[in-house]
Tab-separated table of C-alpha atoms in Angstrom:
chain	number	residue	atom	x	y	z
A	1	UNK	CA	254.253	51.091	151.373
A	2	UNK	CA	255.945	53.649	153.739
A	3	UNK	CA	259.354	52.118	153.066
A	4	UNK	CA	258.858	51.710	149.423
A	5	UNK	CA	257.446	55.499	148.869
A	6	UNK	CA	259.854	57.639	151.423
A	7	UNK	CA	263.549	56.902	150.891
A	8	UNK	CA	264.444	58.217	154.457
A	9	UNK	CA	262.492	55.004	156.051
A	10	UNK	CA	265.044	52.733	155.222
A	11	UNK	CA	268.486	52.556	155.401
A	12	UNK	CA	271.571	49.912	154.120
A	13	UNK	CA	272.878	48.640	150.993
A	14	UNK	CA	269.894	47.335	148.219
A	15	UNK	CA	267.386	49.389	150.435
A	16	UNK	CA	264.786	51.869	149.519
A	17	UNK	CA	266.875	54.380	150.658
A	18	UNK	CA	269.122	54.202	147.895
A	19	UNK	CA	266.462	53.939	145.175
A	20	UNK	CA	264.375	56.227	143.650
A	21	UNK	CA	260.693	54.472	144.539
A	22	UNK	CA	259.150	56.516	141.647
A	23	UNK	CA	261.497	54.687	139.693
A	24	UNK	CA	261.480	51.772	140.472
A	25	UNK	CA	261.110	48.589	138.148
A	26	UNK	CA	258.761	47.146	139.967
A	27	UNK	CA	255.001	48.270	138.935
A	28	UNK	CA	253.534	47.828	142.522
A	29	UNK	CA	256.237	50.034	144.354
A	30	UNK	CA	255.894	52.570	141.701
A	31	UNK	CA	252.629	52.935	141.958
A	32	UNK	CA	252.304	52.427	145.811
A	33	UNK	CA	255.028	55.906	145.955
A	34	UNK	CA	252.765	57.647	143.513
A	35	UNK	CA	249.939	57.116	145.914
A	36	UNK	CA	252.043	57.970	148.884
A	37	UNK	CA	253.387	60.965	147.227
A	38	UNK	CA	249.928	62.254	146.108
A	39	UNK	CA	248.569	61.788	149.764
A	40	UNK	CA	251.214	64.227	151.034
A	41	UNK	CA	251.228	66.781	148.483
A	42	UNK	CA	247.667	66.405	148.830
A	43	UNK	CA	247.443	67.056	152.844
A	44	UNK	CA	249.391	69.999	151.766
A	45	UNK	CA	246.843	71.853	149.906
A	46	UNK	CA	248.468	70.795	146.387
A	47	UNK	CA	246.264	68.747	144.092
A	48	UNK	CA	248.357	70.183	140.746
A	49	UNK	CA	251.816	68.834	141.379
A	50	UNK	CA	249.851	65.158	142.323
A	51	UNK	CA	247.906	65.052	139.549
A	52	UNK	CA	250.340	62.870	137.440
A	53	UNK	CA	250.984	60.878	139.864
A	54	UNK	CA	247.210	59.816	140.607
A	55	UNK	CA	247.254	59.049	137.075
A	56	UNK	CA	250.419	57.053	137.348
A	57	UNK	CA	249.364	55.185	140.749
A	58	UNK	CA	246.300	54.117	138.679
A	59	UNK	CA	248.213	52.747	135.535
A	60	UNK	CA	250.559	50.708	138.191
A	61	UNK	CA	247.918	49.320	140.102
A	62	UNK	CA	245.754	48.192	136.789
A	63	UNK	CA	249.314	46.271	135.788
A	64	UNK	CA	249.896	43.911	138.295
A	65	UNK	CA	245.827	43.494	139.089
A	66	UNK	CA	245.616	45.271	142.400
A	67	UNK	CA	242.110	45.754	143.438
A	68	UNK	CA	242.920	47.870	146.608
A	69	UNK	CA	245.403	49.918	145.196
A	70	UNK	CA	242.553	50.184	142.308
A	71	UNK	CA	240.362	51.790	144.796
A	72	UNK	CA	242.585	53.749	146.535
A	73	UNK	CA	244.196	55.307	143.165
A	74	UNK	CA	240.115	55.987	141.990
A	75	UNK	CA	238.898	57.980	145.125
A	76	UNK	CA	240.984	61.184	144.518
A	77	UNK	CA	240.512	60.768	140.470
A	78	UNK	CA	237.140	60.688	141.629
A	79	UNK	CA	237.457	63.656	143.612
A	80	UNK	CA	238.693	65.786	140.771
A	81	UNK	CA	236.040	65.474	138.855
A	82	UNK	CA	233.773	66.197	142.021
A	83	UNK	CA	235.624	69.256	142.964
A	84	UNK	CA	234.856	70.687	139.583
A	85	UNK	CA	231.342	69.413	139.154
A	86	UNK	CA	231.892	67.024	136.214
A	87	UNK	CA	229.405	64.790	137.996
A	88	UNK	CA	229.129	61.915	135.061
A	89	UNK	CA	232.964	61.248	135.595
A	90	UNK	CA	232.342	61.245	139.453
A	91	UNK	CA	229.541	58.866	139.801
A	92	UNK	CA	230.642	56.649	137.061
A	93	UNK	CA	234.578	56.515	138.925
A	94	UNK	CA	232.790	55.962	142.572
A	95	UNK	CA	230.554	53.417	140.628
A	96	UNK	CA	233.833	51.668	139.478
A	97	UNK	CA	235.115	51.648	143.291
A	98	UNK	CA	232.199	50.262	144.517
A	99	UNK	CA	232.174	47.381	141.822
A	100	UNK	CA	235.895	46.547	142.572
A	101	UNK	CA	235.554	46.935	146.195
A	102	UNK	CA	232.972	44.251	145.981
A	103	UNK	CA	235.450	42.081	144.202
A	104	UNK	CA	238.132	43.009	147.210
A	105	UNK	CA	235.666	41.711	149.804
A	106	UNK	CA	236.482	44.055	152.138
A	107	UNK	CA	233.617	45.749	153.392
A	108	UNK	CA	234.633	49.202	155.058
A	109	UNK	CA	235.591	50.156	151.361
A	110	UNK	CA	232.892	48.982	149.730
A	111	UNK	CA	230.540	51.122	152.141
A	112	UNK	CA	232.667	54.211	151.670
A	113	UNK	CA	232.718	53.852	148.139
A	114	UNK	CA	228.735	53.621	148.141
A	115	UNK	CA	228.990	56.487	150.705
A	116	UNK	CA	231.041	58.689	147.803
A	117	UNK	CA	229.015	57.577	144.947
A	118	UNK	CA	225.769	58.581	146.863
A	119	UNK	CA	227.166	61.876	147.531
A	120	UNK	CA	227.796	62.622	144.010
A	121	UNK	CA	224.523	61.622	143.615
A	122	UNK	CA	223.127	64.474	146.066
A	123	UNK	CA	225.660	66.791	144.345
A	124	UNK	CA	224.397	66.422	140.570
A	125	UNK	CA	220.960	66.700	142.060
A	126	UNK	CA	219.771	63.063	142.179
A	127	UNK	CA	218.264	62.717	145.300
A	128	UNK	CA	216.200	59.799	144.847
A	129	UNK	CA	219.780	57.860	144.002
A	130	UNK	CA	221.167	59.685	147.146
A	131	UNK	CA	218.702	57.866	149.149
A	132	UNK	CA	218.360	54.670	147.425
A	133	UNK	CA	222.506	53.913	147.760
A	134	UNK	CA	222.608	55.530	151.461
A	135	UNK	CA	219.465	53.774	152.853
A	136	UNK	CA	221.620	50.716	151.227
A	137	UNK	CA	224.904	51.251	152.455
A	138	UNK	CA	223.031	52.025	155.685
A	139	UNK	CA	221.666	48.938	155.884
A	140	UNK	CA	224.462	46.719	155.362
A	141	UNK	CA	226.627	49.011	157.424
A	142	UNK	CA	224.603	48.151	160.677
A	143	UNK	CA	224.328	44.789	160.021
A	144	UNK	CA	227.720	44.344	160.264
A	145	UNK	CA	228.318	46.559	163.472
A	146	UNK	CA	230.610	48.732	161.290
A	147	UNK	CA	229.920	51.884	163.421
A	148	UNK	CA	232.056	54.385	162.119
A	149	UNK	CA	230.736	53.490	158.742
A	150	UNK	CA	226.880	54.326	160.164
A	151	UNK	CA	228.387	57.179	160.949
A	152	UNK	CA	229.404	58.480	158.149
A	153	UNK	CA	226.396	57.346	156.501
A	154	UNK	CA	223.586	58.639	158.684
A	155	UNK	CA	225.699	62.467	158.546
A	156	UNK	CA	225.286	61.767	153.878
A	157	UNK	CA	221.655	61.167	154.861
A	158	UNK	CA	221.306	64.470	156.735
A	159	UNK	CA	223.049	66.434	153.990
A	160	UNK	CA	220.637	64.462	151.617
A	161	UNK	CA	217.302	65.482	153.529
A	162	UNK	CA	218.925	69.148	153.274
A	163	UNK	CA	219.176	69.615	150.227
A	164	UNK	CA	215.790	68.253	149.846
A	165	UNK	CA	214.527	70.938	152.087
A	166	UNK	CA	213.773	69.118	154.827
A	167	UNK	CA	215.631	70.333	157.596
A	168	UNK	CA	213.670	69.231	160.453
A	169	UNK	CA	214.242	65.513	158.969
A	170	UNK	CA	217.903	66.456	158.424
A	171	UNK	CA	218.391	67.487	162.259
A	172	UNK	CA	216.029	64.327	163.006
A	173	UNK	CA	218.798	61.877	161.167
A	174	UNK	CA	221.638	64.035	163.267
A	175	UNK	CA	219.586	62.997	166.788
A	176	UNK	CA	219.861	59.403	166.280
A	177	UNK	CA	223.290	59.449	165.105
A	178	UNK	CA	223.561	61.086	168.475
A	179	UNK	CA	222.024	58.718	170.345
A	180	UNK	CA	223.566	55.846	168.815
A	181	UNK	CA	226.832	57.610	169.652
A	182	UNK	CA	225.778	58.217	173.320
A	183	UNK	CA	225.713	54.317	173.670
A	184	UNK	CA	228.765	53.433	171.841
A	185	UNK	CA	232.078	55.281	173.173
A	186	UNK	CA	234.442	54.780	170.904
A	187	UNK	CA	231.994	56.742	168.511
A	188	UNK	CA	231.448	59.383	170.447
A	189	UNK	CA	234.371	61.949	169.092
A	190	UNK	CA	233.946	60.901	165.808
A	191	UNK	CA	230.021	61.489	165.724
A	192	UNK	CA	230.344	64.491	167.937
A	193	UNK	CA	232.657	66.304	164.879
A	194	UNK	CA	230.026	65.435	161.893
A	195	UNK	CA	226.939	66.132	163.907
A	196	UNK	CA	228.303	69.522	165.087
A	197	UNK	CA	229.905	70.337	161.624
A	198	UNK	CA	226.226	69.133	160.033
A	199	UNK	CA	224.021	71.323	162.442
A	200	UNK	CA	225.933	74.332	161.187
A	201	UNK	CA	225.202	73.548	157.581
A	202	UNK	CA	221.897	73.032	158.212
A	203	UNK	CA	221.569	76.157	160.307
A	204	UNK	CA	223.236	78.253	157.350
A	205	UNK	CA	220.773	76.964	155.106
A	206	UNK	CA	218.018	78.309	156.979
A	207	UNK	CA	219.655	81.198	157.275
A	208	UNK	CA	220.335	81.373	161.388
A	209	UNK	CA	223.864	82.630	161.300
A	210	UNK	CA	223.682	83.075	165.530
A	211	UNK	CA	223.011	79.569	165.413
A	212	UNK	CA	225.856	78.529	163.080
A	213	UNK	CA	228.376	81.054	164.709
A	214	UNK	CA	227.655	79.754	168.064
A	215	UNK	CA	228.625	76.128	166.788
A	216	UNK	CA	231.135	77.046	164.557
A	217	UNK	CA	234.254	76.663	167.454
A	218	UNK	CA	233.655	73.732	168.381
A	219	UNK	CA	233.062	71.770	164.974
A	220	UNK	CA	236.495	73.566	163.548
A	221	UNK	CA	238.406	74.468	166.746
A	222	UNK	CA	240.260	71.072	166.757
A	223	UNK	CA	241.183	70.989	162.798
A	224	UNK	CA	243.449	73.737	163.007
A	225	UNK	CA	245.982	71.452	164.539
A	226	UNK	CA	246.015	68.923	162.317
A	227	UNK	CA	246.603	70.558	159.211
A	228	UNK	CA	244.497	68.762	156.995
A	229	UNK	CA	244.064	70.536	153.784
A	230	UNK	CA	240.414	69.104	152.905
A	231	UNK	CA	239.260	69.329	156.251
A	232	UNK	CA	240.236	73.127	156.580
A	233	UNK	CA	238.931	73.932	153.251
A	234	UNK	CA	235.646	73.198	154.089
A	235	UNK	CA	236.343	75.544	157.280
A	236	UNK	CA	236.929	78.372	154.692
A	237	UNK	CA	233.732	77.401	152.824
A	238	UNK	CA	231.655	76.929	155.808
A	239	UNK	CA	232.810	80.113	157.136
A	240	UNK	CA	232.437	81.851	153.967
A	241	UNK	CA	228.523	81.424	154.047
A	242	UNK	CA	228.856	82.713	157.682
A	243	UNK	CA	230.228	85.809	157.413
A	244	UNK	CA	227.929	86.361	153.757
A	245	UNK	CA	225.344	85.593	156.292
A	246	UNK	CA	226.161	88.004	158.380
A	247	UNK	CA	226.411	90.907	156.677
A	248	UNK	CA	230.476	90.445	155.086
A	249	UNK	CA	230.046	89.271	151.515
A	250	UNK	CA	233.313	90.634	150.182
A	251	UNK	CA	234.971	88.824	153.553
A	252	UNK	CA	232.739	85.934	152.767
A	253	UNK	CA	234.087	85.402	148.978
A	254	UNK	CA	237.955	85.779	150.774
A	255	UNK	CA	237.585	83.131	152.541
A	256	UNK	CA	236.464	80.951	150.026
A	257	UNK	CA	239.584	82.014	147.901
A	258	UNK	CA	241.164	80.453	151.166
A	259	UNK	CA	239.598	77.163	150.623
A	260	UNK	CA	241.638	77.114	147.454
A	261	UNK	CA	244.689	77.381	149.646
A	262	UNK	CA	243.810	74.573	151.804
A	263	UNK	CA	242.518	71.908	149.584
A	264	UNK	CA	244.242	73.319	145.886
A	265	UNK	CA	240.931	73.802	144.731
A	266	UNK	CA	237.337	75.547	145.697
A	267	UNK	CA	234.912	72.945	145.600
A	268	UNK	CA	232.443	74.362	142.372
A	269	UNK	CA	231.176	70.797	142.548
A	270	UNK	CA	228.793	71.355	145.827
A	271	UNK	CA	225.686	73.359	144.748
A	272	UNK	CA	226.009	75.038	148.283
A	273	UNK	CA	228.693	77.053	147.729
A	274	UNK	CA	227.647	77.178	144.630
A	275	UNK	CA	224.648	78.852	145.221
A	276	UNK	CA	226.231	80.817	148.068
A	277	UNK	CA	228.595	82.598	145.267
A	278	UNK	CA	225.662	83.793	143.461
A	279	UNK	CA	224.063	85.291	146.702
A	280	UNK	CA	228.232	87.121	146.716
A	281	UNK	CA	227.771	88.346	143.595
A	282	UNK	CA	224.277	89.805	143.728
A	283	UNK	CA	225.512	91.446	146.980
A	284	UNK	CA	228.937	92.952	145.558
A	285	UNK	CA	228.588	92.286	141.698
A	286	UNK	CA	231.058	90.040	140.002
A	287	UNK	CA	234.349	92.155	139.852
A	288	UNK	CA	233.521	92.741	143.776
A	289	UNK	CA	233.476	88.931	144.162
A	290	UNK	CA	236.115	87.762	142.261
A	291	UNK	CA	238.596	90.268	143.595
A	292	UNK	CA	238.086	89.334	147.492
A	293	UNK	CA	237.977	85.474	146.254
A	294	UNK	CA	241.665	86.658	144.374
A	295	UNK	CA	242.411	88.408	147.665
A	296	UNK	CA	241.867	85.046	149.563
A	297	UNK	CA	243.617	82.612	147.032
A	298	UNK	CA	246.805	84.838	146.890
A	299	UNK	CA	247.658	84.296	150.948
A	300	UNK	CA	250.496	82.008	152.095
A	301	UNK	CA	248.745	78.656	153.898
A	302	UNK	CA	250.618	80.531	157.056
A	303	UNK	CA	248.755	83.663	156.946
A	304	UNK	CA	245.439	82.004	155.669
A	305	UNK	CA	245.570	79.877	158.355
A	306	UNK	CA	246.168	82.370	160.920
A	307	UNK	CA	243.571	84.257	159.691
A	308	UNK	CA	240.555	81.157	159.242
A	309	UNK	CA	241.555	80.267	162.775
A	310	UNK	CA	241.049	83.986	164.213
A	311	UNK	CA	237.754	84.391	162.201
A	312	UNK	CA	236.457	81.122	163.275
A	313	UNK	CA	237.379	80.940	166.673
A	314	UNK	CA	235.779	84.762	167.120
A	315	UNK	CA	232.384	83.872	169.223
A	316	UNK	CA	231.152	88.482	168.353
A	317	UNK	CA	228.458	88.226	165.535
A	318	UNK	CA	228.661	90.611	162.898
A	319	UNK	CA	225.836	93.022	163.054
């Protein structure tokens, strides 16, 4: 797919490199560089320019019957709709993943896709199917010594017992992810980042912004290098309801407007943030909130990044 979707990865006469992938007349390599090119503009920050060519890698895929491609073309479609809280379309284009990644047979996609549907579950406030497809997923998931996977789907548990208001459960589902971790090595990084990154959310929703500021290095400290666009959006977002908590609204609603830099969009879809806007707006009034939100979205990824990393990384509570 690499080869096919970046013309600098191949070179000689009759190879990729002098063809156009996105034109190509074969169905499968279009759609595999409309996949590829939607991942990178993606990591970027820019879900607008990639937007036709989700919808392209999709038509491809459907043509010549592939169910992975299928899958892969369906999860940011699916994200779309999540990101602006069209929850119907989400759960019923996670529901289609999980249905074709049964067909696939390959079961580290068919527990992510349950993982995503049961997330969009939590999100349009159906707990009960939350639970029902994690505790599912769950199950298989350690049947099959798929670790990472358990991962994953003990953290969507926590957030699910959150939002139910049961913290102490939440942080109870976050200490045997951490034990199970503590016996398995190669999990250990991987379940360090969600536990540390799920503690603060759960801290933040009891309102404990010590707590959460005192966490918040190390759960975002080793994102900035990578460059991810989702993963530092949620930094924004995450430290958005800090610095509300502590006293910054207007600061709080800029760096949400920086989530829109890193990801391309602000995720309306999680009733979190959601929630944490109207506490922004009862604190500054509307105009007050959209203008530092405006103030946020209008920085260069440079300078937004500079400035998430400095606010992050800065262990002084506001008083």
């Amino acid at each position: 797919m690499s080869q096919v979707s970046f013309a600098g990865s191949a070179s000689g006469p009759g190879s990729a490199a002098h063809q156009d992938p996105l034109e190509s007349p074969d169905p499968w390599v279009r759609a595999s560089a409309h996949l590829a090119r939607d991942f990178a503009l993606t990591e970027q920050g820019d879900l607008v320019t990639g937007a036709g060519s989700r919808s392209e890698a999709l038509r491809g895929f459907e043509e010549v019957g592939d169910r992975w491609g299928l899958v892969m073309s369906l999860f940011p479609i699916g994200r779309d709709h999540s990101l602006r809280g069209e929850y119907p379309q989400a759960i019923a284009t996670f529901e289609r993943t999980v249905a074709l990644s049964s067909e696939l047979g390959t079961e580290d996609y068919l527990y992510l896709s349950k993982a995503r549907l049961a997330r969009e579950r939590r999100r349009s406030g159906d707990l009960e199917g939350a639970f029902r497809d994690l505790h599912a997923a769950h199950r298989q998931a350690r049947e099959r010594g798929q670790l990472r996977l358990e991962a994953n789907i003990l953290v969507g548990l926590a957030n699910v017992h959150r939002r139910a208001g049961d913290l102490a459960q939440s942080d109870a589902t976050l200490d045997r992810l951490e034990a199970l971790s503590a016996r398995r090595p190669s999990l250990r990084e991987l379940a360090r980042d969600l536990i540390v990154s799920t503690r603060i959310e759960n801290r933040l929703a009891e309102g404990d912004a010590a707590a959460a500021r005192a966490l918040l290095p190390e759960a975002a400290g080793a994102l900035f290098g990578q460059g991810a666009g989702a993963a530092l959006a949620w930094v924004a977002e995450l430290l958005g309801g800090l610095l509300t908590w502590e006293g910054a609204p207007e600061e709080g609603a800029k760096s949400l407007g920086m989530s829109q830099v890193m990801r391309g969009a602000f995720d309306w879809g999680e009733p979190e943030w959601r929630e944490l806007v109207d506490r922004i707006v009862a604190a500054v009034g509307e105009d007050g909130f959209k203008k530092a939100f405006e103030d946020g979205a209008s920085y260069s990824r440079e300078d937004a990044l500079r400035w998430l990393e400095a606010e992050t990384l800065r262990a002084v509570q506001r008083t």
